[in-house]
CSV table of C-alpha atoms in Angstrom, one decimal:
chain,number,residue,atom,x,y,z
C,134,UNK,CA,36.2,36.9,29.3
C,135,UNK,CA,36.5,33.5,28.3
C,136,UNK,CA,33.1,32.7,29.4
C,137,UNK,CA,32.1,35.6,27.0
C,138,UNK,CA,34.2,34.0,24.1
C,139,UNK,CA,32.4,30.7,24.5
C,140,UNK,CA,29.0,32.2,23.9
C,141,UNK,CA,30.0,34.1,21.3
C,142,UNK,CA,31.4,30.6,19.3
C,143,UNK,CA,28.1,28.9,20.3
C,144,UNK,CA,26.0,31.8,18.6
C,145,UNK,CA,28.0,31.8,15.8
C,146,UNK,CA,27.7,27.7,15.6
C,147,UNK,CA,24.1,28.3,15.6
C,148,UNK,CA,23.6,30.9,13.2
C,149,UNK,CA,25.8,28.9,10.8
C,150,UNK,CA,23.9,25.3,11.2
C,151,UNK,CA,20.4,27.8,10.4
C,152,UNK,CA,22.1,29.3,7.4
C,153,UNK,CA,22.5,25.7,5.7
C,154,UNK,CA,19.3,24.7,5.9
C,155,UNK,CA,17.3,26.7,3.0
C,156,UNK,CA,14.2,27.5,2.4
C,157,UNK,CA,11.5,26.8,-0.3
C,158,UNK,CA,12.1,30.4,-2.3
C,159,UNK,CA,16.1,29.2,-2.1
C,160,UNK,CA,15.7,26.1,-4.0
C,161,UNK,CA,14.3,28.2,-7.0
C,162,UNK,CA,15.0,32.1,-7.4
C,163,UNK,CA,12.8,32.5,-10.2
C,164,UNK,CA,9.5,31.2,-8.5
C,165,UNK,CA,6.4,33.4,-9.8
C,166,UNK,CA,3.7,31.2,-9.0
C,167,UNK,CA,2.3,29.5,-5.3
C,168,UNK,CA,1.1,25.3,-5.7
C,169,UNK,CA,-0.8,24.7,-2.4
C,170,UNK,CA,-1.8,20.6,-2.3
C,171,UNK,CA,-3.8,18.9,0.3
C,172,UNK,CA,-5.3,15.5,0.4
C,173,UNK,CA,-8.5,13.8,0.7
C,174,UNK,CA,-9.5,9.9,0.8
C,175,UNK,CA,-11.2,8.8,-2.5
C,176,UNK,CA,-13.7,6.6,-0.6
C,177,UNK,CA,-16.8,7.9,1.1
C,178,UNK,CA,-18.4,6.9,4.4
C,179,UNK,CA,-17.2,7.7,8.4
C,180,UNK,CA,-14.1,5.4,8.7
C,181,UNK,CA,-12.6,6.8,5.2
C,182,UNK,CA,-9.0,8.1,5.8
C,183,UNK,CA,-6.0,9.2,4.4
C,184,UNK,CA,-3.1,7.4,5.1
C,185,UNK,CA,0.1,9.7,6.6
C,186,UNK,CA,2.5,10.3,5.9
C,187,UNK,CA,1.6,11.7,2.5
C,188,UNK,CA,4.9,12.3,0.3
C,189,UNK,CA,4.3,14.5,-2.3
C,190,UNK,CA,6.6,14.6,-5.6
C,191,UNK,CA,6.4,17.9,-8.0
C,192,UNK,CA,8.2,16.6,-11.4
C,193,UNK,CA,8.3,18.7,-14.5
C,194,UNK,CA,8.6,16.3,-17.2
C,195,UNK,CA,11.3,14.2,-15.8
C,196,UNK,CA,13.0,16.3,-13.4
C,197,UNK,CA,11.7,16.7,-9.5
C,198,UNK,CA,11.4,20.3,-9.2
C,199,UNK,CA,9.9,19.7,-4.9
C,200,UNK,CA,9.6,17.0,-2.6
C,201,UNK,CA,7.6,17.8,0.5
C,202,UNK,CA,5.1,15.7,3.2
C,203,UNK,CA,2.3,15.9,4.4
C,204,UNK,CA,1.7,15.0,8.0
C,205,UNK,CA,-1.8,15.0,8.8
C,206,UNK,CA,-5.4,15.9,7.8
C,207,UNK,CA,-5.1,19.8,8.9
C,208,UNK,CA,-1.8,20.3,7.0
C,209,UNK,CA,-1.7,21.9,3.2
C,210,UNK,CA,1.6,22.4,1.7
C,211,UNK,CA,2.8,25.8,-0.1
C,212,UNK,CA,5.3,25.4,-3.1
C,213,UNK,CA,7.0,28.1,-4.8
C,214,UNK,CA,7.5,27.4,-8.4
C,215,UNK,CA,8.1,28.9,-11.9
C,216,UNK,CA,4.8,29.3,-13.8
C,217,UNK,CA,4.6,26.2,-16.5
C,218,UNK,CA,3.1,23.0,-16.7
C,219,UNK,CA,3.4,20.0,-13.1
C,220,UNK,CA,3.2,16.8,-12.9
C,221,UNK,CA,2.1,15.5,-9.0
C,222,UNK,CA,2.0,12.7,-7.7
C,223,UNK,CA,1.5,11.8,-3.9
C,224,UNK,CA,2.2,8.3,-2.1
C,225,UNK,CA,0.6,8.2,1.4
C,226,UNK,CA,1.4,5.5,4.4
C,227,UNK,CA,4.9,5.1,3.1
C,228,UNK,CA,7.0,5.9,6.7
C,229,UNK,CA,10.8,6.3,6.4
C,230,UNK,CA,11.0,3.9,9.2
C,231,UNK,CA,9.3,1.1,6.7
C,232,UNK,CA,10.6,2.5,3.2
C,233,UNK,CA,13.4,3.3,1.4
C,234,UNK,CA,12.2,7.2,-0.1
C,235,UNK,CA,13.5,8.5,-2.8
C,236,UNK,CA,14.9,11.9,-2.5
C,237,UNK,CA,14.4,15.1,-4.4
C,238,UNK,CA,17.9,14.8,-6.5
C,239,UNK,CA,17.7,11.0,-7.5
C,240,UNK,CA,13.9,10.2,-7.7
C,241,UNK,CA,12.5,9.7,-11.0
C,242,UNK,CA,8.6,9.1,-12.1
C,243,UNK,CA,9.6,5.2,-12.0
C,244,UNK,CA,11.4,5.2,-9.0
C,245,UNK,CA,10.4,2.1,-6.7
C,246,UNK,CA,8.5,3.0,-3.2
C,247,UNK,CA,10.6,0.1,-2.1
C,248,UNK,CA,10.1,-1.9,1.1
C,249,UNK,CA,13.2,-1.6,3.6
C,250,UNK,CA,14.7,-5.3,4.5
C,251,UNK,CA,12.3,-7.0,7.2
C,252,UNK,CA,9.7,-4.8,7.1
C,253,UNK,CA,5.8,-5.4,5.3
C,254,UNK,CA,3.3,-3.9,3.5
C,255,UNK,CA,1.6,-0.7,5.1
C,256,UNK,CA,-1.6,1.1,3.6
C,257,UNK,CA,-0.2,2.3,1.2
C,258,UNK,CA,-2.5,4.9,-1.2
C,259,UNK,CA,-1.7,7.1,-4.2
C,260,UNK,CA,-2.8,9.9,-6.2
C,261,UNK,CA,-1.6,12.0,-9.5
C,262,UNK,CA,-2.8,15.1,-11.0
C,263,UNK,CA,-1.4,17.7,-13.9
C,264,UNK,CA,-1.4,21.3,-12.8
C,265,UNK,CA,-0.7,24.4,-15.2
C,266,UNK,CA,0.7,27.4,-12.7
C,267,UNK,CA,0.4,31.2,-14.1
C,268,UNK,CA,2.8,34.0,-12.9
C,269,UNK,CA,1.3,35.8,-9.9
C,270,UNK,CA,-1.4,32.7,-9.1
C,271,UNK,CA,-1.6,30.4,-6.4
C,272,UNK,CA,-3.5,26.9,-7.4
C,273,UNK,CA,-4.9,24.8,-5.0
C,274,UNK,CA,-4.8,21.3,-6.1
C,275,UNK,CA,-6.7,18.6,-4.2
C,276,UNK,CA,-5.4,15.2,-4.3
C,277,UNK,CA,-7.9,12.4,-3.9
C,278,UNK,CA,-6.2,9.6,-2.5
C,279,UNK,CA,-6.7,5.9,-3.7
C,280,UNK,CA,-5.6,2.4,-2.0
C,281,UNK,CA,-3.0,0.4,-3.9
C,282,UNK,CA,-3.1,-2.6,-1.4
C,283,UNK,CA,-5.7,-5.2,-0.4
C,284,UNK,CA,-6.0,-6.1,3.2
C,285,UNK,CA,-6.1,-9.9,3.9
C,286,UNK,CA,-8.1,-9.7,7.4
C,287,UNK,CA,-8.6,-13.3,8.1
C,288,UNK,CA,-7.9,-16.7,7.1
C,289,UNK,CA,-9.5,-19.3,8.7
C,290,UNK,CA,-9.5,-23.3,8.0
C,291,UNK,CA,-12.3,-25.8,10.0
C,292,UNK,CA,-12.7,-29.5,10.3
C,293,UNK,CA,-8.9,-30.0,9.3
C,294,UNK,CA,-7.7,-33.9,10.6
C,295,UNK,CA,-6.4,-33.6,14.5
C,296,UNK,CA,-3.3,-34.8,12.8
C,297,UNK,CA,-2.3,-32.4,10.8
C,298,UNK,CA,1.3,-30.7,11.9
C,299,UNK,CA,1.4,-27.6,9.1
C,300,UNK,CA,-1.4,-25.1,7.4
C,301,UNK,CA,-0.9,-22.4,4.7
C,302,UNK,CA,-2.3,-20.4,2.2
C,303,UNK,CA,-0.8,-19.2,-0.9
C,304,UNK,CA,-2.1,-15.9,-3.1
C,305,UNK,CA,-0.3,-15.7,-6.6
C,306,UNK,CA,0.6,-13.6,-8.7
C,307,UNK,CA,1.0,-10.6,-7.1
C,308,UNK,CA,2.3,-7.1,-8.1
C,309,UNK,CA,5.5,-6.7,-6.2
C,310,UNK,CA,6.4,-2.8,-6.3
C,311,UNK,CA,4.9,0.9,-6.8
C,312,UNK,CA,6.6,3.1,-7.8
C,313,UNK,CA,6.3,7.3,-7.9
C,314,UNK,CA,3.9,7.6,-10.3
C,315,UNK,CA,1.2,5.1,-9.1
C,316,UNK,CA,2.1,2.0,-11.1
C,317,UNK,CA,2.5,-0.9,-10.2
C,318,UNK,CA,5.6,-3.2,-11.4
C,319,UNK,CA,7.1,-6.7,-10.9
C,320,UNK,CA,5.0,-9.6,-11.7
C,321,UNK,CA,5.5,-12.6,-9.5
C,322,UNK,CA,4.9,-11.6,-6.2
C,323,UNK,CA,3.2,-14.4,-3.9
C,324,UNK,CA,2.1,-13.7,-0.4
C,325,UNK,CA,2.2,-16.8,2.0
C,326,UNK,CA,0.0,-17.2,5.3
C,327,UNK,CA,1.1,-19.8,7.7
C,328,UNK,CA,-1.9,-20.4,9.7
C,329,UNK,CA,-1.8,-21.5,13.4
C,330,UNK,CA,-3.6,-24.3,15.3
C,331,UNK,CA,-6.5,-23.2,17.6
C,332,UNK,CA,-7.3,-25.2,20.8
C,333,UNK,CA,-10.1,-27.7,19.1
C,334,UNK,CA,-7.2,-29.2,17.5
C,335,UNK,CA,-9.0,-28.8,14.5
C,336,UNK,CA,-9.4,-25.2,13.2
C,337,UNK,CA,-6.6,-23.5,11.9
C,338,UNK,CA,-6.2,-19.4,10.9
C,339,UNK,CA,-4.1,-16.5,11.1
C,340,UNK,CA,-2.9,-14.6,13.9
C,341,UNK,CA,-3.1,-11.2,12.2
C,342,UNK,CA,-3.5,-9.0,9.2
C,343,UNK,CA,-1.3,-8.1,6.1
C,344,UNK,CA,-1.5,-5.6,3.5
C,345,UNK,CA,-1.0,-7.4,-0.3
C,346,UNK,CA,-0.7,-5.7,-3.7
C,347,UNK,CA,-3.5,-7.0,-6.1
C,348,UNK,CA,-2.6,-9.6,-8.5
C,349,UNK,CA,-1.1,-8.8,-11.6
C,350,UNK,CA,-3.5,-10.8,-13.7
C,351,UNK,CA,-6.7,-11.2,-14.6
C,352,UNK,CA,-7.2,-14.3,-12.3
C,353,UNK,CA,-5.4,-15.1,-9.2
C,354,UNK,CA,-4.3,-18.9,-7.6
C,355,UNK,CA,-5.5,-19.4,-3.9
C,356,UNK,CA,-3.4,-22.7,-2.8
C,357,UNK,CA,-4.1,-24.2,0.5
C,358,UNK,CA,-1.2,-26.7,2.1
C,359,UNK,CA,-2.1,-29.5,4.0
C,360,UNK,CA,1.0,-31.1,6.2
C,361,UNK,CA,0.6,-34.3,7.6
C,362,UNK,CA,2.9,-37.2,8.8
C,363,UNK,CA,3.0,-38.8,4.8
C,364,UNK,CA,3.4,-35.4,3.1
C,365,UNK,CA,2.3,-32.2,2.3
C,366,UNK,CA,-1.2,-31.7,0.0
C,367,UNK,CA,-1.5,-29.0,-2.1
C,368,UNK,CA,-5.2,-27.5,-3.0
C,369,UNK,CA,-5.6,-25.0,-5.8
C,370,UNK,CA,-8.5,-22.8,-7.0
C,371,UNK,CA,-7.9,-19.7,-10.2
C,372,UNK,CA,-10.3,-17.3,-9.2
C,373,UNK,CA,-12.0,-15.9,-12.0
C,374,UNK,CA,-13.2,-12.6,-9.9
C,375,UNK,CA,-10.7,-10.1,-9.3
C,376,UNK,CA,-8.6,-9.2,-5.9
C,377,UNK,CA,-8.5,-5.9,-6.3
C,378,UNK,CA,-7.3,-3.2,-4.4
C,379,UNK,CA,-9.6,-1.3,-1.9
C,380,UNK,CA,-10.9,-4.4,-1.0
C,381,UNK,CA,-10.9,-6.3,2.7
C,382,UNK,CA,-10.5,-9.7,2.1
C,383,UNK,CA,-11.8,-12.6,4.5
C,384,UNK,CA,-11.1,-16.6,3.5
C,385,UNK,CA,-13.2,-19.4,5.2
C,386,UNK,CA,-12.6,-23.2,4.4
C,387,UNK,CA,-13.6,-26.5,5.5
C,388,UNK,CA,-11.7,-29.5,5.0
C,389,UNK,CA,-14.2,-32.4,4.1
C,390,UNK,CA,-12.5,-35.9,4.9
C,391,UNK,CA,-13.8,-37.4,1.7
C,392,UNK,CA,-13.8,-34.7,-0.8
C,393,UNK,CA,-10.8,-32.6,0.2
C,394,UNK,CA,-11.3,-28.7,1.3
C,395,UNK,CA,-14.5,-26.7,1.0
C,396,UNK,CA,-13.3,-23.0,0.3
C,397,UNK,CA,-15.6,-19.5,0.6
C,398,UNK,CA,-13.8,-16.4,0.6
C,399,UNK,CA,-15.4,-12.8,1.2
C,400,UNK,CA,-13.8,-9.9,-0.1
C,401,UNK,CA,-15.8,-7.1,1.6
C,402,UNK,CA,-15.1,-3.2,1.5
C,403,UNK,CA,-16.8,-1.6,4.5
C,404,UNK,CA,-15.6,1.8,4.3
C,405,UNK,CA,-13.2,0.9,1.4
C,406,UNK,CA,-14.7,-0.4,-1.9
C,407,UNK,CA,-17.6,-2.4,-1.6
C,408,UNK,CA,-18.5,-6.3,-1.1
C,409,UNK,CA,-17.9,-9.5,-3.3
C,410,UNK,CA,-17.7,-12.9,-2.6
C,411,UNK,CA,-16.2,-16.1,-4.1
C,412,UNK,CA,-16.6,-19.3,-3.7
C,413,UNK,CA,-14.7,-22.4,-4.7
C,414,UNK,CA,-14.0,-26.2,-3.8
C,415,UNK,CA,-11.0,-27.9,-3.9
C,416,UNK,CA,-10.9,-32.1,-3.7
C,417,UNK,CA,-8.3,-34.7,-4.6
C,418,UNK,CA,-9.1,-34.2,-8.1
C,419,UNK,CA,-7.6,-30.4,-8.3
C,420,UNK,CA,-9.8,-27.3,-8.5
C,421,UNK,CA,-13.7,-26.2,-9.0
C,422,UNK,CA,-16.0,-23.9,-8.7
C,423,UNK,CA,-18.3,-23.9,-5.9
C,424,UNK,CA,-21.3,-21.3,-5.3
C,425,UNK,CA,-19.7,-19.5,-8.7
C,426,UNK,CA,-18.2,-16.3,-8.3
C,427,UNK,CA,-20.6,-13.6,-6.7
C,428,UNK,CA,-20.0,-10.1,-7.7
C,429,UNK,CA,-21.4,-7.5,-5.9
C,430,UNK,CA,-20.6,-3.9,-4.8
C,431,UNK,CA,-22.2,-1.9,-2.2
């Protein structure tokens, strides 16, 4: 008997925890109309992906009316909503293990995508569309993903003195936030690369990649640091060619004993955005241009 009676609480433990987790139709009684929403990646070619987990944000006018994710490639979600006019607007590679989500009750169109303390950058994309729904219709709305991040692949510095005891490169400004509805806010975001020596003594990079957000002006500063035993040097070149999102970026310098350091850096695209390629010098008299900046798209 009191084996029985045990079962019986368990069931009834069970059934409860069920009942308090409702549905899609439970959120809104009055639905009349089906949104399905899947994603694809807005670039062409073989390696072109989406980047999951896609969270996908229904607002109308300011209110979130769903929240829902998207897992992977095969997945397309269903929402049940009242017939009217949607806002969508989907933000892909954001994890909850690497950022702070907001959730259906307190997010807002502006509300930050915001990094969670000690964690970086992912590949992060982003996509909005307007949707009307009519009672009694299901629309199928497509969402063609875009990259909001660049992705700094390599830095590498030759010919640097035997001597030297400290490397680093400098991007700045950057935009420092996205939030819900694609945009990008905060102004004054700099990313810093400290490069490490190789086994020539002489050539210094970096040890592995990291996503950026674009700069959030026209033209960027690229700032290389030189530490030695009387000091750190500072090298700086204002790129007149835009970093732009969608974009891979490589950076190859030289340091030249007399002159100072011999910069090219190639922004290429691959299976993202296409190619370009800058180049600058710097010397002991500041900042100019080298080859020119060389636009180009594939």
């Amino acid at each position: 008997m009191k084996r029985n009676i045990i079962v019986a609480l368990v069931m009834l433990a069970l059934c409860g925890c069920k009942k308090n987790v409702p549905d899609e139709a439970e959120y809104n009684e009055k639905a009349n109309a089906l949104l399905q929403v899947q994603t694809r990646a807005g670039e062409t070619g073989e390696d072109a992906t989406v980047s999951y987990p896609v969270n996908v944000y229904v607002f109308q006018e300011e209110q979130c009316k769903a929240l829902q994710t998207i897992s992977d490639t095969e997945q397309t979600l269903s929402i049940s909503l009242e017939e009217g006019l949607y806002t969508v607007y989907a933000i892909g590679g954001a994890s909850e293990t690497d950022y702070v989500i907001p959730s259906k009750d307190n997010a807002t169109p502006s509300s930050i995508i915001a990094l969670q303390d000690g964690k970086t950058l992912t590949d992060l994309m982003a996509a909005m569309s307007t949707v009307t729904l009519v009672e009694g219709e299901t629309n199928t709305l497509t969402l063609s993903m875009e990259r909001k991040v660049m992705l700094l692949q390599s830095v590498v510095i030759s010919n640097l003195p035997t001597y030297a005891t400290a490397v680093s490169v400098s991007i700045a400004p950057l935009w420092q936030n996205l939030t819900i509805e694609t945009e990008f806010t905060g102004t004054q975001g700099t990313a810093r690369i400290a490069l490490a020596k190789q086994d020539d003594g002489r050539t210094w990079k970096s040890t592995s990649e990291e996503y950026l957000f674009p700069p959030s002006t026209t033209t960027a500063t690229i700032s290389v640091s030189l530490t030695t035993a009387e000091g750190t040097k500072s090298y700086s070149y204002n790129s007149s060619g835009k970093l732009e999102a969608g974009y891979k970026i490589n950076i190859e310098g030289t340091y030249i004993e007399s002159v100072g350091v011999t910069l090219t850096g190639t922004i290429t695209g691959e299976a993202w955005k296409g190619e370009r390629t800058v180049s600058f010098d710097f010397d002991e008299e500041g900042s100019s241009k080298g080859n020119g900046d060389n636009n180009g798209n594939n």
